[in-house]
Short mmCIF file of C-alpha atoms in Angstrom, two decimals:
data_model
loop_
_atom_site.label_atom_id
_atom_site.label_comp_id
_atom_site.label_asym_id
_atom_site.label_seq_id
_atom_site.Cartn_x
_atom_site.Cartn_y
_atom_site.Cartn_z
CA MET A 3 9.13 10.58 -4.60
CA ASN A 4 6.87 13.47 -3.14
CA SER A 5 5.25 16.55 -4.73
CA ASP A 6 8.56 18.50 -4.41
CA ALA A 7 9.51 16.72 -7.65
CA ILE A 8 6.85 18.65 -9.47
CA LYS A 9 5.98 21.79 -7.60
CA LYS A 10 9.44 23.30 -7.82
CA ASP A 11 9.45 23.28 -11.70
CA VAL A 12 8.13 26.36 -13.18
CA PRO A 13 6.34 24.94 -16.19
CA LYS A 14 4.63 22.41 -13.84
CA ARG A 15 3.63 25.35 -11.39
CA ALA A 16 2.15 26.95 -14.42
CA LEU A 17 -0.11 24.12 -15.02
CA PHE A 18 -1.26 24.20 -11.23
CA HIS A 19 -2.05 28.01 -11.76
CA ALA A 20 -4.21 26.82 -14.71
CA LEU A 21 -6.27 24.88 -12.24
CA GLY A 22 -6.76 28.17 -10.32
CA LEU A 23 -4.51 27.18 -7.37
CA THR A 24 -2.64 29.80 -5.61
CA ASN A 25 1.02 29.79 -4.66
CA GLU A 26 -0.07 28.84 -1.02
CA GLU A 27 -2.00 25.85 -2.10
CA ILE A 28 0.87 24.71 -4.49
CA ASP A 29 3.37 24.88 -1.79
CA GLN A 30 1.21 22.73 0.55
CA PRO A 31 1.23 18.90 0.49
CA LEU A 32 -0.80 17.64 -2.40
CA ILE A 33 -3.36 15.17 -1.14
CA GLY A 34 -5.05 12.99 -3.81
CA ILE A 35 -8.76 12.12 -2.97
CA VAL A 36 -9.83 9.12 -4.91
CA SER A 37 -13.61 9.67 -5.59
CA SER A 38 -15.74 6.72 -6.73
CA TYR A 39 -18.83 8.83 -7.22
CA ASN A 40 -21.07 8.06 -10.07
CA GLU A 41 -24.85 8.29 -10.94
CA ILE A 42 -25.35 4.58 -11.65
CA VAL A 43 -24.49 2.76 -8.30
CA PRO A 44 -26.88 3.61 -5.46
CA GLY A 45 -23.95 3.14 -3.00
CA HIS A 46 -22.00 5.94 -4.90
CA MET A 47 -24.37 8.54 -5.61
CA ASN A 48 -23.76 10.26 -2.24
CA ILE A 49 -20.03 10.10 -2.53
CA ASP A 50 -19.68 13.59 -4.10
CA LYS A 51 -20.90 14.92 -0.67
CA VAL A 52 -18.43 12.65 1.24
CA VAL A 53 -15.60 13.86 -0.99
CA GLN A 54 -16.48 17.45 -0.40
CA ALA A 55 -16.36 16.86 3.23
CA VAL A 56 -13.00 15.22 3.00
CA LYS A 57 -11.70 18.23 1.09
CA THR A 58 -12.82 20.48 3.94
CA GLY A 59 -10.95 18.39 6.28
CA VAL A 60 -7.88 18.31 4.21
CA SER A 61 -7.91 22.01 3.74
CA MET A 62 -8.50 22.57 7.45
CA ALA A 63 -5.56 20.66 8.35
CA GLY A 64 -3.37 22.43 5.93
CA GLY A 65 -3.36 20.28 2.81
CA THR A 66 -4.41 20.84 -0.92
CA PRO A 67 -7.04 18.38 -1.79
CA LEU A 68 -7.07 17.17 -5.55
CA VAL A 69 -9.85 14.85 -6.65
CA PHE A 70 -9.60 12.13 -9.17
CA PRO A 71 -12.10 9.27 -10.12
CA ALA A 72 -12.35 5.60 -9.59
CA ILE A 73 -14.93 3.51 -11.47
CA ALA A 74 -17.23 1.19 -9.54
CA VAL A 75 -19.78 -1.45 -10.86
CA CYS A 76 -23.09 -2.21 -9.03
CA ASP A 77 -23.09 -5.97 -8.62
CA GLY A 78 -26.82 -6.00 -8.21
CA ILE A 79 -27.41 -4.35 -11.37
CA ALA A 80 -24.72 -6.33 -13.24
CA MET A 81 -25.94 -9.68 -11.79
CA GLY A 82 -27.31 -12.46 -13.97
CA HIS A 83 -26.22 -11.32 -17.48
CA ARG A 84 -22.79 -10.84 -19.29
CA GLY A 85 -22.30 -7.50 -17.16
CA MET A 86 -21.28 -9.56 -14.26
CA LYS A 87 -18.22 -10.87 -16.21
CA TYR A 88 -17.02 -7.09 -15.77
CA SER A 89 -17.49 -6.90 -11.91
CA LEU A 90 -14.37 -8.86 -10.41
CA VAL A 91 -12.29 -7.64 -13.26
CA THR A 92 -12.66 -3.91 -12.31
CA ARG A 93 -10.74 -4.62 -9.08
CA GLU A 94 -7.43 -4.48 -10.94
CA LEU A 95 -8.62 -1.56 -13.30
CA ILE A 96 -9.22 0.48 -10.14
CA ALA A 97 -5.80 -0.39 -8.54
CA ASP A 98 -4.05 0.26 -11.88
CA SER A 99 -5.54 3.59 -12.67
CA THR A 100 -5.26 4.74 -9.01
CA GLU A 101 -1.41 3.67 -9.20
CA ALA A 102 -1.01 5.64 -12.52
CA MET A 103 -2.78 8.64 -11.31
CA THR A 104 -0.92 8.94 -7.93
CA ILE A 105 2.64 8.35 -9.45
CA ALA A 106 2.14 10.51 -12.47
CA HIS A 107 1.30 13.44 -10.30
CA ALA A 108 3.52 12.96 -7.58
CA LEU A 109 0.94 13.06 -4.89
CA ASP A 110 2.03 13.00 -1.20
CA ALA A 111 -0.72 11.16 0.32
CA LEU A 112 -4.29 9.69 -0.46
CA VAL A 113 -7.76 9.73 1.07
CA LEU A 114 -9.63 6.78 -0.75
CA VAL A 115 -13.38 7.14 -0.93
CA PRO A 116 -14.83 3.66 -2.10
CA ASN A 117 -18.13 1.87 -1.19
CA CYS A 118 -19.27 -1.07 -3.23
CA ASP A 119 -17.92 -4.47 -3.82
CA LYS A 120 -14.63 -4.53 -5.95
CA ASN A 121 -14.11 -0.71 -5.47
CA VAL A 122 -13.19 -1.16 -1.91
CA PRO A 123 -10.63 -3.95 -2.45
CA GLY A 124 -9.15 -2.39 -5.57
CA LEU A 125 -8.41 0.77 -3.77
CA LEU A 126 -6.90 -1.18 -0.74
CA MET A 127 -4.79 -2.92 -3.24
CA ALA A 128 -3.58 0.38 -4.73
CA ALA A 129 -2.92 1.85 -1.31
CA ALA A 130 -0.76 -1.24 -0.39
CA ARG A 131 1.05 -1.12 -3.90
CA LEU A 132 1.74 2.72 -3.58
CA ASN A 133 2.68 2.64 0.06
CA VAL A 134 2.21 6.50 0.56
CA PRO A 135 0.29 7.64 3.66
CA ALA A 136 -3.53 6.64 3.00
CA ILE A 137 -6.71 6.65 4.75
CA PHE A 138 -10.13 5.33 3.68
CA VAL A 139 -13.63 6.58 4.23
CA SER A 140 -16.49 4.71 2.59
CA GLY A 141 -19.73 6.04 1.27
CA GLY A 142 -21.57 4.17 3.98
CA PRO A 143 -24.41 1.66 4.15
CA MET A 144 -28.08 1.76 3.04
CA LEU A 145 -30.85 1.81 5.63
CA ALA A 146 -32.85 -1.33 5.80
CA GLY A 147 -36.06 -1.49 3.58
CA ARG A 148 -39.42 -2.41 5.05
CA VAL A 149 -42.09 -4.72 3.44
CA GLN A 150 -45.35 -5.68 5.26
CA GLY A 151 -43.77 -4.52 8.63
CA LYS A 152 -40.42 -6.40 8.38
CA LYS A 153 -36.94 -4.92 7.70
CA THR A 154 -35.69 -6.12 4.25
CA SER A 155 -32.46 -5.94 2.06
CA PHE A 156 -31.55 -6.43 -1.40
CA SER A 157 -31.55 -10.17 -1.03
CA SER A 158 -35.01 -10.18 0.16
CA ALA A 159 -36.01 -9.00 -3.30
CA SER A 160 -33.90 -11.39 -5.14
CA GLU A 161 -35.66 -14.35 -3.09
CA ALA A 162 -39.15 -12.93 -3.73
CA VAL A 163 -38.39 -13.46 -7.55
CA GLY A 164 -37.99 -17.16 -6.77
CA ALA A 165 -41.00 -17.20 -4.43
CA TYR A 166 -43.10 -15.53 -7.01
CA ALA A 167 -42.07 -18.25 -9.55
CA ALA A 168 -42.96 -20.93 -7.04
CA GLY A 169 -46.48 -19.36 -6.49
CA LYS A 170 -45.75 -18.65 -2.89
CA ILE A 171 -46.22 -14.73 -3.17
CA THR A 172 -48.51 -12.71 -5.36
CA LYS A 173 -47.48 -10.03 -8.11
CA GLU A 174 -48.56 -7.43 -5.64
CA VAL A 175 -46.35 -8.53 -3.02
CA LEU A 176 -43.35 -8.83 -5.43
CA ASN A 177 -44.02 -5.41 -6.47
CA GLU A 178 -43.75 -4.32 -2.80
CA TYR A 179 -40.30 -5.79 -2.58
CA GLU A 180 -39.33 -3.95 -5.71
CA ALA A 181 -40.37 -0.65 -4.39
CA ASN A 182 -39.35 -0.88 -0.67
CA THR A 183 -36.29 -3.03 -0.44
CA CYS A 184 -33.72 -0.36 -1.17
CA PRO A 185 -35.05 2.87 0.50
CA THR A 186 -31.92 5.06 0.66
CA CYS A 187 -28.53 5.63 -1.11
CA GLY A 188 -25.68 3.60 0.26
CA SER A 189 -24.11 0.06 0.00
CA CYS A 190 -26.77 -2.66 0.38
CA SER A 191 -28.04 -2.94 4.01
CA GLY A 192 -26.94 -6.43 4.83
CA MET A 193 -23.48 -8.11 5.44
CA TYR A 194 -22.86 -8.28 1.86
CA THR A 195 -19.52 -7.87 0.07
CA ALA A 196 -19.45 -3.98 0.09
CA ASN A 197 -20.19 -3.75 3.74
CA SER A 198 -18.05 -6.67 4.61
CA MET A 199 -15.02 -4.99 3.03
CA ASN A 200 -15.83 -1.55 4.59
CA CYS A 201 -16.06 -3.07 7.95
CA LEU A 202 -12.78 -5.16 7.42
CA THR A 203 -11.04 -1.93 6.41
CA GLU A 204 -11.67 -0.81 9.98
CA ALA A 205 -10.39 -4.16 11.19
CA LEU A 206 -7.29 -3.77 9.10
CA GLY A 207 -6.60 -0.39 10.52
CA MET A 208 -7.18 1.67 7.34
CA GLY A 209 -10.36 3.22 8.23
CA LEU A 210 -11.65 5.32 11.12
CA LYS A 211 -14.29 4.22 13.59
CA GLY A 212 -17.53 3.88 12.04
CA ASN A 213 -16.27 3.66 8.63
CA GLY A 214 -18.03 0.45 7.89
CA THR A 215 -21.41 0.94 9.77
CA VAL A 216 -22.35 4.62 9.95
CA PRO A 217 -25.25 4.94 7.47
CA ALA A 218 -24.74 6.80 4.24
CA VAL A 219 -27.62 9.34 5.06
CA TYR A 220 -26.44 10.18 8.50
CA SER A 221 -24.83 13.49 9.00
CA ALA A 222 -22.24 11.73 11.09
CA ARG A 223 -21.04 10.27 7.68
CA LEU A 224 -19.91 13.78 6.57
CA GLN A 225 -18.20 14.23 9.94
CA LEU A 226 -16.36 11.16 9.61
CA ALA A 227 -15.23 12.19 6.23
CA LYS A 228 -13.94 15.49 7.67
CA HIS A 229 -11.99 13.67 10.32
CA ALA A 230 -10.38 11.40 7.70
CA GLY A 231 -9.39 14.39 5.72
CA MET A 232 -7.81 15.89 8.76
CA GLN A 233 -6.18 12.56 9.78
CA ILE A 234 -4.40 12.08 6.55
CA MET A 235 -2.35 15.03 7.42
CA LYS A 236 -1.17 13.47 10.55
CA LEU A 237 -0.38 10.39 8.85
CA LEU A 238 1.75 12.26 6.38
CA LYS A 239 3.54 14.17 8.98
CA GLU A 240 4.34 10.83 10.87
CA ASN A 241 5.05 9.02 7.65
CA ILE A 242 2.70 6.24 8.61
CA CYS A 243 2.13 4.25 5.49
CA PRO A 244 -0.27 1.44 4.50
CA ARG A 245 2.24 -1.39 4.82
CA ASP A 246 3.19 -0.15 8.23
CA ILE A 247 -0.59 -0.82 9.01
CA MET A 248 -1.35 -3.68 6.86
CA THR A 249 0.97 -6.41 8.44
CA MET A 250 0.25 -10.07 8.65
CA ASP A 251 -1.00 -9.42 12.25
CA ALA A 252 -3.48 -6.88 10.86
CA PHE A 253 -4.63 -9.45 8.15
CA GLU A 254 -5.21 -12.02 10.77
CA ASN A 255 -7.26 -9.41 12.85
CA ALA A 256 -9.38 -8.78 9.64
CA LEU A 257 -9.80 -12.51 9.28
CA ALA A 258 -10.98 -12.85 12.77
CA VAL A 259 -13.38 -10.12 12.58
CA ASP A 260 -14.58 -11.44 9.25
CA MET A 261 -15.47 -14.76 10.99
CA ALA A 262 -17.12 -13.00 13.93
CA LEU A 263 -19.36 -10.89 11.57
CA GLY A 264 -20.13 -13.56 9.17
CA CYS A 265 -18.72 -11.66 6.08
CA SER A 266 -19.29 -12.37 2.44
CA THR A 267 -17.28 -15.26 0.97
CA ASN A 268 -15.77 -12.67 -1.37
CA SER A 269 -13.47 -11.62 1.57
CA ALA A 270 -11.69 -14.81 0.78
CA LEU A 271 -10.84 -13.51 -2.67
CA HIS A 272 -10.05 -9.94 -1.61
CA LEU A 273 -8.03 -10.14 1.50
CA PRO A 274 -5.50 -12.59 -0.23
CA ALA A 275 -5.26 -10.08 -3.14
CA ILE A 276 -4.66 -7.16 -0.72
CA ALA A 277 -2.18 -9.06 1.10
CA HIS A 278 -0.32 -9.98 -2.03
CA GLU A 279 0.16 -6.19 -2.84
CA CYS A 280 1.65 -5.83 0.63
CA GLY A 281 4.25 -8.70 -0.18
CA LEU A 282 2.42 -11.26 2.04
CA GLU A 283 0.78 -14.64 1.43
CA LEU A 284 -2.60 -15.14 3.02
CA ASN A 285 -3.62 -18.65 1.85
CA LEU A 286 -6.86 -20.59 2.58
CA ASP A 287 -5.21 -22.62 5.38
CA ILE A 288 -4.78 -19.36 7.37
CA LEU A 289 -8.34 -18.60 6.88
CA ASN A 290 -9.42 -22.17 8.26
CA ARG A 291 -7.15 -21.79 11.10
CA ILE A 292 -8.59 -18.54 12.36
CA SER A 293 -12.11 -19.73 11.62
CA GLU A 294 -11.70 -22.78 13.81
CA HIS A 295 -11.08 -20.71 16.94
CA THR A 296 -13.10 -17.55 16.26
CA PRO A 297 -16.76 -17.73 17.20
CA ASN A 298 -19.31 -16.27 14.93
CA LEU A 299 -20.84 -13.51 16.91
CA CYS A 300 -23.33 -11.87 14.35
CA HIS A 301 -26.03 -13.07 12.25
CA LEU A 302 -26.54 -10.06 9.98
CA ALA A 303 -28.63 -10.20 6.73
CA PRO A 304 -28.85 -12.50 4.83
CA ALA A 305 -27.74 -15.01 7.45
CA GLY A 306 -30.35 -13.32 10.06
CA HIS A 307 -32.62 -10.41 10.62
CA THR A 308 -30.32 -7.82 11.72
CA TYR A 309 -28.77 -5.13 9.55
CA ILE A 310 -25.84 -2.86 9.36
CA GLU A 311 -27.73 -0.10 10.83
CA ASP A 312 -28.42 -2.32 13.91
CA LEU A 313 -24.62 -3.34 14.14
CA ASN A 314 -23.87 0.50 14.13
CA GLU A 315 -26.26 1.05 17.01
CA ALA A 316 -24.78 -1.91 18.83
CA GLY A 317 -21.32 -0.37 18.74
CA GLY A 318 -20.09 -1.28 15.45
CA VAL A 319 -16.96 -2.97 14.32
CA TYR A 320 -15.06 -1.72 17.16
CA ALA A 321 -17.40 -3.36 19.79
CA VAL A 322 -16.98 -6.79 17.79
CA MET A 323 -13.22 -6.29 18.13
CA LYS A 324 -13.38 -5.52 21.80
CA GLU A 325 -15.21 -8.86 22.35
CA LEU A 326 -12.57 -10.63 20.40
CA ALA A 327 -9.75 -8.87 22.08
CA ASP A 328 -11.19 -9.71 25.51
CA GLY A 329 -11.02 -13.37 24.44
CA GLY A 330 -7.34 -13.07 23.37
CA LEU A 331 -8.40 -13.52 19.64
CA LEU A 332 -6.83 -10.22 18.22
CA HIS A 333 -3.24 -8.74 17.92
CA THR A 334 -3.90 -5.57 19.82
CA ASP A 335 -0.57 -4.03 19.31
CA CYS A 336 -1.13 -3.36 15.57
CA MET A 337 -0.62 0.26 14.32
CA THR A 338 -3.69 1.80 12.71
CA CYS A 339 -4.59 4.94 10.60
CA THR A 340 -5.66 6.74 13.98
CA GLY A 341 -2.02 6.75 14.84
CA LYS A 342 -2.75 4.50 17.69
CA THR A 343 -2.73 0.86 18.29
CA VAL A 344 -5.75 -1.32 18.08
CA ALA A 345 -5.86 -1.70 21.96
CA GLU A 346 -5.95 2.06 22.18
CA ASN A 347 -8.65 2.44 19.76
CA ILE A 348 -11.21 -0.25 21.18
CA ALA A 349 -10.32 0.47 24.97
CA ASP A 350 -13.58 2.30 25.44
CA SER A 351 -15.89 0.28 23.21
CA VAL A 352 -19.05 -1.13 24.55
CA ASN A 353 -21.29 -3.88 23.14
CA LYS A 354 -24.68 -1.91 23.42
CA ASN A 355 -26.74 -4.86 22.08
CA PRO A 356 -25.87 -8.39 22.94
CA GLU A 357 -28.53 -9.69 20.60
CA VAL A 358 -26.80 -8.05 17.58
CA ILE A 359 -23.35 -8.76 18.68
CA ARG A 360 -23.45 -11.74 20.83
CA PRO A 361 -20.83 -12.07 23.57
CA LEU A 362 -18.09 -14.71 23.40
CA ASP A 363 -19.87 -16.96 25.93
CA HIS A 364 -23.09 -17.11 23.81
CA PRO A 365 -22.08 -17.18 20.08
CA TYR A 366 -23.97 -18.38 17.26
CA SER A 367 -21.39 -21.00 16.69
CA GLN A 368 -17.95 -21.68 18.14
CA THR A 369 -16.34 -21.38 14.61
CA GLY A 370 -16.20 -18.67 12.26
CA GLY A 371 -18.59 -17.53 9.44
CA ILE A 372 -16.54 -18.81 6.74
CA ALA A 373 -15.07 -22.30 5.96
CA VAL A 374 -12.68 -23.59 3.34
CA LEU A 375 -13.46 -27.17 2.14
CA ARG A 376 -11.13 -29.53 0.24
CA GLY A 377 -11.48 -32.96 -1.31
CA ASN A 378 -11.12 -34.73 -4.71
CA LEU A 379 -13.71 -32.25 -6.04
CA ALA A 380 -11.65 -29.18 -4.99
CA PRO A 381 -7.95 -30.08 -4.15
CA ASP A 382 -7.13 -26.51 -4.05
CA GLY A 383 -10.04 -25.43 -1.87
CA CYS A 384 -13.51 -23.99 -2.08
CA VAL A 385 -15.36 -21.51 0.15
CA VAL A 386 -18.81 -21.44 1.80
CA LYS A 387 -20.38 -19.01 4.24
CA ARG A 388 -20.97 -21.38 7.02
CA SER A 389 -22.99 -18.87 9.15
CA ALA A 390 -25.70 -18.76 6.47
CA VAL A 391 -26.27 -22.36 6.02
CA SER A 392 -29.06 -24.22 7.50
CA PRO A 393 -28.01 -26.77 10.14
CA LYS A 394 -29.82 -29.36 7.92
CA MET A 395 -27.48 -28.59 5.14
CA LEU A 396 -24.16 -28.65 6.95
CA LYS A 397 -23.80 -32.27 5.66
CA HIS A 398 -25.29 -33.20 2.45
CA LYS A 399 -25.11 -35.97 -0.21
CA GLY A 400 -27.09 -35.93 -3.39
CA PRO A 401 -26.89 -36.30 -7.27
CA ALA A 402 -25.24 -33.79 -9.39
CA ARG A 403 -27.35 -31.67 -11.72
CA VAL A 404 -24.66 -30.16 -14.19
CA PHE A 405 -24.86 -26.90 -15.99
CA ASN A 406 -22.15 -25.23 -17.99
CA SER A 407 -23.60 -21.66 -17.27
CA GLU A 408 -25.49 -19.68 -14.88
CA GLU A 409 -28.21 -19.04 -17.31
CA ASP A 410 -28.82 -22.65 -17.89
CA ALA A 411 -29.01 -23.31 -14.24
CA MET A 412 -31.43 -20.55 -13.70
CA SER A 413 -33.96 -21.84 -16.36
CA ALA A 414 -33.80 -25.37 -14.59
CA ILE A 415 -34.43 -23.90 -11.29
CA LEU A 416 -37.18 -21.64 -12.16
CA GLY A 417 -38.65 -24.28 -14.52
CA GLY A 418 -39.18 -26.79 -11.61
CA LYS A 419 -36.65 -29.11 -12.68
CA ILE A 420 -34.54 -29.13 -9.58
CA HIS A 421 -35.68 -31.35 -6.77
CA ALA A 422 -34.84 -32.21 -3.09
CA ASP A 423 -31.41 -33.71 -2.45
CA ASP A 424 -29.97 -32.36 -5.90
CA VAL A 425 -26.57 -30.71 -5.94
CA VAL A 426 -26.63 -27.99 -8.53
CA VAL A 427 -23.25 -27.69 -10.31
CA ILE A 428 -22.43 -24.36 -12.17
CA ARG A 429 -18.97 -24.56 -13.99
CA TYR A 430 -17.04 -22.60 -16.45
CA GLU A 431 -17.72 -19.53 -14.46
CA GLY A 432 -14.41 -19.17 -12.75
CA PRO A 433 -11.75 -16.44 -13.21
CA LYS A 434 -10.64 -17.78 -16.44
CA GLY A 435 -13.67 -19.74 -17.48
CA GLY A 436 -16.21 -16.90 -17.17
CA PRO A 437 -14.00 -15.04 -17.64
CA GLY A 438 -14.55 -12.72 -14.59
CA MET A 439 -15.85 -15.29 -11.99
CA ARG A 440 -19.53 -14.15 -11.96
CA GLU A 441 -21.49 -14.05 -8.85
CA MET A 442 -24.42 -16.51 -8.59
CA LEU A 443 -26.90 -14.59 -6.38
CA ASN A 444 -29.77 -15.23 -8.78
CA PRO A 445 -29.76 -19.10 -8.74
CA THR A 446 -29.04 -19.16 -4.93
CA SER A 447 -31.96 -16.74 -4.33
CA ALA A 448 -34.09 -18.74 -6.63
CA ILE A 449 -33.48 -21.94 -4.76
CA MET A 450 -34.27 -20.26 -1.47
CA GLY A 451 -37.29 -18.59 -2.94
CA CYS A 452 -38.42 -21.95 -4.30
CA GLY A 453 -38.32 -23.45 -0.90
CA LEU A 454 -35.54 -25.63 -1.68
CA GLY A 455 -32.97 -24.06 0.74
CA GLU A 456 -32.90 -26.93 3.15
CA SER A 457 -32.61 -29.65 0.64
CA VAL A 458 -30.56 -28.56 -2.30
CA ALA A 459 -26.94 -27.43 -2.43
CA LEU A 460 -25.14 -25.63 -5.16
CA ILE A 461 -21.45 -25.66 -6.09
CA THR A 462 -19.61 -23.45 -8.60
CA ASP A 463 -16.19 -22.37 -9.76
CA GLY A 464 -17.73 -19.06 -9.80
CA ARG A 465 -18.44 -17.02 -6.67
CA PHE A 466 -21.32 -15.59 -4.63
CA SER A 467 -22.78 -12.35 -3.72
CA GLY A 468 -22.56 -11.52 0.09
CA ALA A 469 -26.45 -11.66 -0.18
CA THR A 470 -26.33 -15.38 -0.92
CA ARG A 471 -27.41 -17.79 1.84
CA GLY A 472 -27.89 -21.47 1.98
CA ALA A 473 -25.50 -24.38 1.11
CA ALA A 474 -23.70 -22.39 -1.62
CA ILE A 475 -20.12 -23.37 -2.18
CA GLY A 476 -17.96 -21.30 -4.56
CA HIS A 477 -14.42 -20.69 -5.70
CA ILE A 478 -13.99 -24.55 -6.47
CA SER A 479 -10.28 -24.69 -7.43
CA PRO A 480 -8.80 -25.65 -9.79
CA GLU A 481 -11.69 -24.30 -12.00
CA ALA A 482 -13.40 -26.26 -14.94
CA ALA A 483 -11.53 -24.05 -17.57
CA VAL A 484 -8.17 -25.48 -16.67
CA GLY A 485 -9.39 -29.04 -16.32
CA GLY A 486 -10.24 -29.00 -12.59
CA PRO A 487 -12.28 -32.03 -11.26
CA ILE A 488 -15.46 -29.87 -11.40
CA ALA A 489 -15.10 -30.16 -15.29
CA LEU A 490 -15.37 -33.97 -15.06
CA ILE A 491 -18.74 -34.24 -13.13
CA GLN A 492 -21.62 -35.87 -15.02
CA ASP A 493 -25.36 -35.62 -14.14
CA GLY A 494 -26.21 -38.26 -11.47
CA ASP A 495 -22.67 -38.35 -9.86
CA SER A 496 -22.90 -38.40 -6.20
CA ILE A 497 -21.52 -35.48 -4.46
CA GLU A 498 -20.86 -35.38 -0.51
CA ILE A 499 -20.47 -32.17 1.26
CA ASP A 500 -19.35 -32.07 4.94
CA ILE A 501 -18.89 -28.46 6.09
CA PRO A 502 -18.05 -29.20 9.69
CA ASN A 503 -15.28 -31.54 8.50
CA HIS A 504 -14.05 -29.26 5.74
CA SER A 505 -14.75 -31.90 3.08
CA ILE A 506 -16.17 -31.97 -0.47
CA LYS A 507 -15.85 -34.92 -2.87
CA ILE A 508 -17.34 -36.67 -5.82
CA ASP A 509 -18.06 -40.38 -5.22
CA VAL A 510 -16.61 -41.60 -8.56
CA PRO A 511 -13.64 -43.98 -8.76
CA GLU A 512 -10.31 -42.40 -9.70
CA ALA A 513 -10.05 -44.63 -12.68
CA GLU A 514 -13.30 -43.24 -14.05
CA LEU A 515 -12.33 -39.65 -13.52
CA THR A 516 -8.98 -40.46 -15.33
CA ALA A 517 -10.79 -41.69 -18.34
CA ARG A 518 -13.02 -38.62 -18.24
CA ARG A 519 -10.14 -36.36 -18.11
CA ALA A 520 -8.43 -38.26 -21.19
CA VAL A 521 -11.36 -36.99 -23.26
CA TRP A 522 -12.17 -33.78 -21.81
CA LYS A 523 -12.14 -30.54 -23.89
CA PRO A 524 -12.32 -26.99 -22.47
CA LYS A 525 -15.37 -24.91 -23.40
CA GLU A 526 -14.76 -22.56 -26.14
CA GLN A 527 -14.52 -18.91 -25.29
CA HIS A 528 -15.35 -16.08 -27.53
CA VAL A 529 -14.07 -12.95 -25.61
CA THR A 530 -11.93 -9.94 -26.70
CA GLY A 531 -10.52 -6.76 -25.32
CA TYR A 532 -9.94 -6.29 -21.54
CA LEU A 533 -11.79 -9.81 -20.79
CA ALA A 534 -9.46 -11.57 -23.03
CA ARG A 535 -6.34 -9.97 -21.41
CA TYR A 536 -7.80 -10.75 -18.07
CA ALA A 537 -8.44 -14.22 -18.92
CA ALA A 538 -4.91 -14.75 -19.91
CA LEU A 539 -3.41 -13.30 -16.70
CA VAL A 540 -5.74 -14.22 -13.77
CA THR A 541 -4.86 -16.88 -11.28
CA SER A 542 -6.98 -19.26 -9.51
CA GLY A 543 -9.70 -18.22 -6.97
CA SER A 544 -7.79 -20.07 -4.31
CA LYS A 545 -5.01 -17.45 -4.79
CA GLY A 546 -7.23 -14.48 -4.74
CA ALA A 547 -7.71 -14.21 -8.54
CA VAL A 548 -4.85 -11.75 -8.80
CA LEU A 549 -3.16 -11.22 -12.14
CA SER A 550 0.10 -12.73 -12.82
CA LEU A 551 2.40 -13.28 -15.82
CA GLN A 552 3.22 -16.72 -14.48
CA ASN A 553 -0.29 -18.07 -13.59
#
């Protein structure tokens, strides 16, 4: 189906005339522009300008741009209260509403303009599901802030709260972090979820060069948007569709770039969900396989002291891909939204700063930024951002401190009740148990701010912000709400974590776990509306937390 189905019909043409469209505009290809603009999310406040530039590009190339909206939640604002239950769940709302608008109005192609967190994967899922020609251009990353002469990012402000609670900084310094951490519009300046997914959109082949790294406030962002608007007309003419681009090889490329960049652990939720819409299975075993032979080349905040603006100046995602390709670690024959292959796209790319993008012979580690662990505590797997873990915490054993909500854990951490060697366990925060699989940035930041980052681990069936660093292990599957082993842990149980050997286990005899399971009762939930429907349909975090009638 294309727009001919509607624009050859007189009553429908009458409605297009009501929009002020001329006959010439109606007769051109109708290009949907999905705008994620809103006045709540800092990463989206500039998207109106990006969309206007896309419209210019589409018109220049002979198409008729038609804008419709997509919602977006700011994870930073939603963090730490019931609002975070509504973050991950928007991914499906975004995909579903984009599907509805595109098919209802028989649009010929799409330019999708996301920026933050669930907005990017939601629109990638929609593009895969619809499989009409599509291209992405994001709103762009924020510039780094500066506090006391040092670059900062959103996680710096989060950790400052813990430092203040521990008496390590003054109220005046805390106020400096509040005022200066986020100085411009854009997605937060570190390699958090938003920037991870925007960079991986380039690696997948669905965004032009610079999509993930050109800062939001740069005029080059508007030029990029115009080029995306023009390029969609070429993709339409050549009938290059998302599933032609997002093949299994393309997903493996994205995972390799993920490992090299040290992306957010949320990519282990989103890439499988996007692949699912393409009819592909991207399981956690594939993630570990690629991680084991892909070196970690970047330590961007929160793992290190470089930022997305530094990655952009060093050559961006294409420079990282060139390093990987030269080592035989990418599929270079994949088609992309440029109409060219990966090999053609990155042929002239140069690593301009080997301190920001380390060469293959001098990586931060020989293995990738993310690792999947398994064991009797997580039979279906769990995920850790290995590149953001102190070497001292790659192996850890300690007593469990168990909490049935994020709020209870936060009270204990800020109240000085967590001590060296402890393993903080936060459960009933999974996809079903939350519901919504809340991010745990506040407790992880509090642990770091209190000076416990090299002595305390945290595990959860929830997930983490890309801003999290430390021995923070999430997506524990099966989750507590369905009776997974995490539901059976008691205070004082010994938990052993071995990240290099991909292991996580509870040191409790199987007979004792069986006895506990016999008397276990799930935590009561009191949710209504969309959250209740979501909880009924959502699958495990190990499967990307996609919705299914047979979960």
